[in-house]
Coordinates of N, CA and C in Angstrom, one line a residue:
X9 N 33.1 -79.8 -51.6 CA 32.8 -78.1 -52.4 C 34.2 -77.2 -51.7
X10 N 34.6 -76.3 -52.5 CA 35.4 -75.7 -52.1 C 34.9 -74.4 -50.9
X11 N 35.4 -74.4 -50.1 CA 35.2 -72.9 -49.0 C 34.5 -72.0 -49.5
X12 N 34.9 -71.4 -50.6 CA 34.7 -70.0 -51.3 C 33.1 -70.1 -51.6
X13 N 33.0 -71.3 -52.4 CA 31.6 -71.8 -53.0 C 30.6 -71.6 -51.6
X14 N 31.0 -72.3 -50.9 CA 30.1 -72.6 -49.6 C 29.6 -71.2 -49.1
X15 N 30.5 -70.4 -48.9 CA 30.2 -69.1 -48.3 C 29.5 -68.3 -49.4
X16 N 29.6 -68.2 -50.7 CA 28.8 -67.9 -51.4 C 27.4 -68.3 -51.4
X17 N 27.3 -69.5 -51.3 CA 25.9 -70.1 -51.2 C 25.1 -70.0 -49.8
X18 N 25.9 -69.6 -48.6 CA 25.4 -69.5 -47.5 C 24.6 -67.8 -47.4
X19 N 25.7 -66.9 -48.3 CA 25.1 -65.6 -48.2 C 23.7 -65.2 -49.2
X20 N 23.7 -66.3 -50.1 CA 22.5 -66.6 -50.9 C 21.3 -67.0 -49.9
X21 N 21.3 -67.2 -49.0 CA 20.1 -68.1 -48.3 C 20.0 -67.1 -47.6
X22 N 18.4 -66.9 -47.6 CA 17.6 -65.7 -46.6 C 16.6 -66.3 -45.5
X23 N 16.7 -65.5 -44.4 CA 16.0 -65.9 -43.4 C 15.7 -65.2 -42.3
X24 N 15.2 -65.4 -41.4 CA 15.0 -64.5 -40.4 C 15.9 -64.8 -39.1
X25 N 16.6 -63.5 -38.7 CA 17.4 -63.8 -37.6 C 16.6 -63.9 -36.2
X26 N 17.5 -64.5 -35.2 CA 16.4 -64.8 -33.9 C 16.3 -63.4 -33.2
X27 N 16.7 -62.3 -33.5 CA 16.3 -60.8 -33.2 C 15.1 -60.3 -33.5
X28 N 15.1 -60.4 -35.1 CA 14.0 -60.0 -35.7 C 12.8 -60.8 -35.5
X29 N 12.7 -61.8 -35.1 CA 11.7 -62.7 -34.9 C 11.1 -62.4 -33.6
X30 N 12.1 -62.0 -32.4 CA 11.9 -61.7 -31.0 C 11.1 -60.2 -31.1
X31 N 11.7 -59.4 -32.4 CA 11.0 -57.8 -32.1 C 9.4 -58.4 -32.8
X32 N 9.1 -58.9 -33.6 CA 7.8 -59.3 -34.2 C 7.1 -59.9 -33.5
X33 N 8.0 -60.9 -32.3 CA 6.5 -61.5 -31.6 C 6.3 -60.5 -30.4
X34 N 7.3 -59.5 -30.1 CA 6.9 -58.5 -29.0 C 5.9 -57.3 -29.5
X35 N 6.0 -57.2 -31.1 CA 5.0 -56.2 -31.5 C 3.3 -56.5 -31.5
X36 N 3.5 -58.4 -31.9 CA 2.4 -58.7 -31.8 C 1.6 -58.9 -30.5
X37 N 2.6 -59.3 -29.7 CA 2.1 -59.5 -28.3 C 1.4 -57.9 -27.8
X38 N 1.9 -56.7 -28.2 CA 1.8 -55.8 -27.8 C 0.2 -55.3 -28.5
X39 N 0.4 -55.5 -29.7 CA -1.1 -55.3 -30.2 C -2.3 -56.0 -29.4
X40 N -1.6 -57.2 -29.1 CA -3.0 -58.1 -28.4 C -3.1 -57.5 -27.4
X41 N -2.4 -57.2 -26.5 CA -2.8 -56.5 -25.1 C -3.6 -55.3 -25.2
X42 N -3.4 -54.3 -26.4 CA -4.2 -53.4 -26.5 C -5.5 -53.5 -26.8
X43 N -5.5 -54.9 -28.0 CA -6.7 -55.2 -28.8 C -7.5 -55.9 -27.7
X44 N -7.3 -56.7 -26.5 CA -8.2 -57.6 -25.9 C -9.4 -56.8 -25.1
X45 N -9.0 -55.7 -24.6 CA -10.2 -54.9 -23.5 C -11.0 -54.5 -24.6
X46 N -10.5 -54.0 -25.8 CA -11.6 -53.4 -26.8 C -12.8 -54.4 -27.3
X47 N -11.9 -55.7 -27.5 CA -12.8 -57.0 -27.9 C -13.9 -57.2 -27.2
X48 N -13.2 -57.2 -25.9 CA -14.2 -57.7 -24.9 C -15.3 -56.7 -24.3
X49 N -15.2 -55.5 -24.5 CA -15.9 -54.3 -24.3 C -17.3 -54.4 -25.6
X50 N -16.2 -54.6 -26.6 CA -17.4 -54.7 -27.8 C -18.4 -55.9 -27.7
X51 N -17.9 -57.1 -27.2 CA -18.7 -58.4 -27.2 C -19.9 -57.9 -26.0
X52 N -19.2 -57.4 -25.1 CA -20.4 -57.4 -24.0 C -21.5 -56.2 -24.1
X53 N -21.4 -55.2 -25.1 CA -22.5 -54.4 -25.6 C -23.0 -55.1 -27.0
X54 N -22.5 -55.9 -28.0 CA -23.1 -56.8 -28.8 C -24.0 -57.8 -27.7
X55 N -23.6 -58.3 -26.9 CA -24.6 -59.5 -26.3 C -25.8 -58.8 -25.6
X56 N -25.5 -57.5 -25.2 CA -26.9 -56.9 -24.5 C -27.8 -56.1 -25.6
X57 N -26.9 -56.0 -26.7 CA -28.1 -55.4 -27.8 C -28.8 -56.7 -28.4
X58 N -28.0 -57.8 -28.6 CA -29.1 -58.9 -28.6 C -29.8 -59.3 -27.7
X59 N -29.4 -59.6 -26.5 CA -30.5 -60.1 -25.7 C -31.4 -58.8 -25.6
X60 N -31.6 -57.6 -25.5 CA -32.6 -56.8 -25.5 C -33.5 -57.1 -26.6
X61 N -32.9 -57.3 -27.8 CA -33.8 -57.6 -29.4 C -34.4 -58.9 -29.0
X62 N -33.6 -59.7 -28.2 CA -34.6 -61.1 -28.0 C -35.7 -60.9 -27.1
X63 N -35.6 -60.1 -26.1 CA -36.5 -60.0 -25.1 C -37.7 -59.3 -25.6
X64 N -37.4 -58.1 -26.6 CA -38.6 -57.5 -27.1 C -39.4 -58.4 -28.1
X65 N -38.5 -59.3 -28.9 CA -39.0 -60.2 -29.5 C -40.1 -60.9 -28.9
X66 N -39.6 -61.6 -27.9 CA -40.8 -62.4 -27.0 C -41.9 -61.4 -26.6
X67 N -42.0 -60.4 -26.4 CA -42.8 -59.5 -26.1 C -43.8 -59.4 -27.2
X68 N -43.4 -59.0 -28.4 CA -44.0 -58.8 -29.8 C -44.7 -60.4 -29.7
X69 N -44.0 -61.5 -30.0 CA -44.3 -62.7 -30.3 C -45.7 -62.6 -29.4
X70 N -45.6 -62.3 -28.2 CA -46.7 -62.6 -26.9 C -48.0 -61.7 -27.6
X71 N -47.9 -60.5 -27.9 CA -48.7 -60.0 -28.4 C -49.4 -60.2 -29.7
X72 N -48.5 -60.8 -30.8 CA -49.0 -61.4 -31.9 C -50.0 -62.4 -31.6
X73 N -49.3 -63.5 -30.6 CA -50.6 -64.3 -30.2 C -51.6 -64.1 -30.0
X74 N -51.9 -63.2 -29.1 CA -53.0 -62.6 -28.4 C -54.0 -62.0 -29.5
X75 N -53.4 -61.6 -31.0 CA -54.2 -61.0 -31.7 C -54.5 -61.9 -32.5
X76 N -53.8 -62.9 -32.8 CA -54.3 -63.9 -33.8 C -55.0 -65.2 -33.3
X77 N -55.2 -65.3 -31.8 CA -55.7 -66.2 -31.3 C -56.9 -65.6 -30.7
X78 N -57.2 -64.4 -30.9 CA -58.3 -63.6 -30.1 C -58.6 -64.0 -28.4
X79 N -57.4 -63.9 -27.7 CA -57.4 -64.5 -26.6 C -56.3 -63.2 -25.6
X80 N -56.2 -63.7 -24.4 CA -55.3 -62.8 -23.6 C -54.0 -63.5 -23.5
X81 N -53.0 -62.7 -23.6 CA -51.5 -63.4 -23.3 C -51.0 -62.8 -22.3
X82 N -50.5 -63.4 -21.2 CA -49.8 -62.8 -20.2 C -48.3 -63.2 -20.2
X83 N -47.7 -61.7 -19.9 CA -46.1 -61.7 -20.6 C -45.4 -61.5 -18.8
X84 N -44.4 -62.6 -18.3 CA -44.0 -62.4 -17.3 C -42.5 -62.4 -17.2
X85 N -41.9 -61.6 -16.2 CA -40.6 -61.6 -16.1 C -40.2 -61.5 -14.8
X86 N -39.0 -62.0 -14.4 CA -38.4 -62.1 -13.0 C -37.2 -61.5 -13.1
X87 N -37.1 -60.1 -12.5 CA -35.4 -59.6 -12.3 C -34.6 -60.2 -11.4
X88 N -35.0 -61.0 -10.2 CA -34.4 -61.7 -9.4 C -33.7 -63.0 -10.3
X89 N -34.3 -63.7 -11.1 CA -33.6 -65.0 -11.5 C -33.5 -64.4 -13.2
X90 N -33.6 -63.3 -13.5 CA -33.3 -62.6 -15.1 C -33.8 -63.9 -16.0
X91 N -34.8 -63.9 -15.7 CA -36.3 -64.9 -16.7 C -37.1 -64.5 -17.5
X92 N -38.0 -64.6 -18.4 CA -39.0 -64.0 -18.5 C -39.7 -65.5 -19.8
X93 N -41.3 -65.0 -19.8 CA -41.8 -66.1 -20.4 C -43.2 -65.7 -20.5
X94 N -44.2 -66.4 -21.4 CA -45.6 -66.0 -21.5 C -46.3 -67.1 -21.8
X95 N -47.4 -67.3 -21.7 CA -48.8 -67.8 -21.6 C -49.9 -67.6 -22.3
X96 N -50.5 -68.5 -23.1 CA -52.1 -67.8 -23.4 C -52.9 -68.2 -22.4
X97 N -53.7 -67.2 -22.1 CA -54.6 -67.1 -20.9 C -56.0 -67.1 -21.7
X98 N -56.5 -68.5 -22.1 CA -57.7 -68.7 -22.7 C -59.0 -68.4 -22.0
X99 N -58.7 -68.7 -20.6 CA -59.9 -68.3 -19.9 C -60.0 -67.1 -19.0
X100 N -58.9 -66.3 -19.6 CA -59.0 -64.9 -18.8 C -58.8 -64.6 -17.5
X101 N -58.3 -65.6 -16.8 CA -58.5 -65.5 -15.2 C -56.9 -65.0 -14.7
X102 N -55.7 -64.8 -15.7 CA -54.5 -64.3 -15.2 C -53.9 -65.5 -14.7
X103 N -54.0 -66.7 -14.5 CA -53.1 -67.6 -14.1 C -53.1 -68.6 -15.4
X104 N -52.0 -69.6 -15.4 CA -51.7 -70.6 -16.3 C -52.3 -71.8 -15.7
X105 N -53.6 -72.1 -16.5 CA -53.8 -73.4 -16.2 C -53.7 -74.5 -17.1
X106 N -54.5 -76.0 -16.8 CA -53.7 -76.9 -17.7 C -54.4 -76.8 -19.1
X107 N -53.7 -77.1 -20.0 CA -54.0 -77.0 -21.5 C -54.3 -75.9 -22.0
X108 N -53.5 -74.8 -21.3 CA -52.9 -73.3 -22.0 C -51.6 -73.4 -22.4
X109 N -51.3 -72.8 -23.7 CA -49.9 -72.9 -23.9 C -49.0 -72.2 -23.2
X110 N -47.9 -72.6 -22.9 CA -46.9 -71.7 -22.2 C -45.7 -71.9 -22.9
X111 N -44.7 -70.6 -23.4 CA -43.8 -70.8 -24.0 C -42.8 -71.1 -23.4
X112 N -41.6 -71.3 -24.0 CA -40.2 -71.4 -23.2 C -40.0 -70.9 -22.1
X113 N -39.4 -70.9 -20.9 CA -38.8 -69.8 -20.0 C -37.3 -69.3 -20.6
X114 N -37.2 -68.2 -20.8 CA -35.9 -67.9 -21.5 C -35.2 -67.1 -20.5
X115 N -34.0 -67.0 -20.3 CA -33.1 -67.0 -19.1 C -31.8 -66.2 -19.6
X116 N -31.8 -64.7 -19.3 CA -30.6 -64.0 -19.9 C -29.2 -64.7 -19.5
X117 N -28.2 -64.4 -20.0 CA -27.2 -64.9 -19.7 C -26.3 -64.2 -18.6
X118 N -25.5 -64.3 -17.5 CA -24.9 -63.9 -16.5 C -24.4 -62.3 -16.7
X119 N -24.0 -62.2 -18.0 CA -23.6 -60.9 -18.5 C -24.2 -59.8 -18.7
X120 N -25.8 -60.4 -18.7 CA -27.2 -59.3 -18.9 C -27.8 -59.5 -17.9
X121 N -28.7 -58.4 -17.3 CA -29.5 -58.6 -16.2 C -30.8 -57.5 -16.3
X122 N -32.1 -57.7 -15.5 CA -32.8 -57.0 -15.3 C -32.8 -55.9 -14.7
X123 N -32.3 -54.7 -15.0 CA -31.8 -53.8 -13.9 C -32.9 -53.0 -13.6
X124 N -33.9 -52.7 -14.2 CA -35.1 -51.9 -13.7 C -36.4 -52.1 -14.6
X125 N -37.6 -51.6 -14.0 CA -38.5 -51.5 -14.9 C -39.5 -50.6 -14.2
X126 N -40.4 -50.0 -15.1 CA -41.3 -48.9 -14.7 C -42.8 -49.5 -14.5
X127 N -42.6 -50.8 -14.7 CA -44.2 -51.2 -14.9 C -44.6 -51.5 -13.2
X128 N -46.1 -51.5 -13.2 CA -46.7 -51.7 -12.0 C -46.1 -53.2 -11.0
X129 N -46.1 -54.1 -12.3 CA -45.8 -55.4 -11.8 C -44.8 -56.2 -12.7
X130 N -44.4 -57.1 -12.6 CA -43.9 -58.0 -13.6 C -44.5 -58.9 -14.5
X131 N -45.6 -58.5 -14.3 CA -46.8 -59.0 -15.2 C -47.3 -58.4 -16.1
X132 N -47.5 -58.6 -17.6 CA -48.2 -57.7 -18.4 C -49.0 -58.5 -19.6
X133 N -50.3 -58.0 -19.3 CA -51.2 -58.6 -20.3 C -51.7 -58.1 -21.4
X134 N -51.7 -58.9 -22.9 CA -52.0 -58.3 -24.0 C -53.5 -58.9 -24.3
X135 N -54.4 -58.0 -24.4 CA -55.4 -58.4 -24.8 C -55.7 -58.7 -26.4
X136 N -56.9 -59.2 -26.7 CA -57.0 -59.8 -28.1 C -56.6 -59.4 -29.2
X137 N -56.7 -57.4 -28.8 CA -56.2 -56.7 -30.1 C -54.8 -56.3 -29.9
X138 N -54.3 -57.0 -29.2 CA -53.0 -56.6 -28.8 C -52.3 -55.4 -27.8
X139 N -53.5 -54.8 -27.4 CA -53.6 -53.9 -26.3 C -53.3 -53.9 -25.0
X140 N -52.6 -53.3 -24.4 CA -52.3 -53.2 -22.7 C -52.4 -52.2 -22.1
X141 N -52.9 -52.5 -20.9 CA -53.8 -51.5 -20.2 C -52.5 -50.3 -19.5
X142 N -51.0 -50.9 -19.7 CA -50.2 -50.1 -18.9 C -49.1 -49.8 -19.8
X143 N -48.3 -48.3 -19.8 CA -47.3 -48.0 -20.4 C -46.0 -48.6 -19.7
X144 N -44.9 -48.7 -20.0 CA -43.9 -48.6 -19.0 C -42.8 -49.2 -19.9
X145 N -41.6 -49.5 -19.4 CA -40.1 -50.0 -19.8 C -39.5 -51.0 -18.9
X146 N -38.7 -51.6 -19.7 CA -37.9 -52.7 -19.0 C -36.4 -52.6 -19.4
X147 N -35.6 -52.4 -18.5 CA -34.3 -51.9 -18.7 C -33.2 -53.2 -18.6
X148 N -32.6 -53.6 -19.2 CA -31.3 -54.5 -19.6 C -30.1 -53.8 -19.2
X149 N -29.0 -54.0 -18.5 CA -27.9 -53.9 -18.3 C -26.6 -54.9 -18.5
X150 N -25.4 -54.3 -18.8 CA -24.6 -55.0 -18.9 C -23.4 -55.3 -17.7
X151 N -22.4 -55.9 -17.2 CA -21.4 -55.3 -16.3 C -20.8 -54.1 -16.5
X152 N -20.8 -53.4 -17.7 CA -20.1 -52.2 -17.7 C -20.8 -51.0 -17.7
X153 N -22.5 -51.4 -17.1 CA -23.2 -50.5 -17.1 C -24.1 -49.9 -18.2
X154 N -23.9 -50.6 -19.2 CA -24.0 -50.0 -20.1 C -25.7 -50.4 -20.2
X155 N -26.7 -49.7 -20.7 CA -27.9 -50.1 -20.7 C -28.7 -50.0 -21.7
X156 N -29.9 -50.8 -22.0 CA -31.0 -50.7 -23.2 C -32.3 -51.0 -22.4
X157 N -33.0 -50.6 -23.1 CA -34.4 -50.3 -22.7 C -35.5 -50.2 -23.7
X158 N -36.3 -51.5 -23.0 CA -37.4 -52.0 -23.8 C -38.7 -51.3 -23.6
X159 N -39.2 -50.1 -24.3 CA -40.9 -49.8 -23.9 C -42.1 -50.6 -24.5
X160 N -42.9 -50.5 -23.6 CA -44.1 -51.2 -24.3 C -45.3 -49.9 -23.9
X161 N -45.9 -49.7 -24.9 CA -46.7 -48.4 -24.9 C -48.3 -49.1 -24.4
X162 N -49.1 -48.7 -23.7 CA -50.2 -48.7 -23.1 C -51.2 -48.0 -24.1
X163 N -52.4 -48.8 -24.5 CA -53.4 -48.7 -25.2 C -53.0 -49.6 -26.6
X164 N -52.1 -49.4 -27.1 CA -51.6 -49.8 -28.3 C -50.8 -51.6 -28.1
X165 N -50.1 -51.7 -27.2 CA -49.1 -52.6 -26.7 C -47.8 -52.8 -27.7
X166 N -47.8 -51.5 -28.6 CA -46.6 -51.3 -29.3 C -45.2 -51.7 -28.4
X167 N -44.1 -52.4 -28.7 CA -42.8 -52.5 -28.2 C -42.1 -51.9 -29.0
X168 N -41.0 -51.0 -28.3 CA -40.1 -50.4 -28.8 C -38.7 -50.6 -28.3
X169 N -37.5 -50.4 -29.0 CA -36.4 -51.0 -28.2 C -35.5 -49.4 -28.4
X170 N -35.2 -48.9 -27.3 CA -34.4 -47.7 -27.2 C -32.8 -48.0 -27.3

């Protein structure tokens, strides 16, 4: 082929130069550096909300079980190990005995902990009508010190998330 024809063909071939490619990569890197902290903060908040809802659901399930089976149900949580569970107290002695159903023990992930509670103890008993003698709250927290609160209303036993 003729040299002039080859030059014309080369001019018609489109592509990226190395400088254009490096500028694009630098811009994408800058966007990633700015987005990652916000994404991590979002994920920690999202996880805290999810774990709070799951904790409240376990409380509501315990309450519902008490009403459906017309027995006392004891809900316990441990701020030291960040775990919680409940059991059906058929003989109403406040202790888990052989033959009484116990739920699985749930453990909060490392990024969520039980920060505080206003209940007199870490045990809450739902009566056969779903009621409880004590009102209070349980506060969950993430490493960013964001908190969510679960409220338990004495008398009715209703559970809400704030």
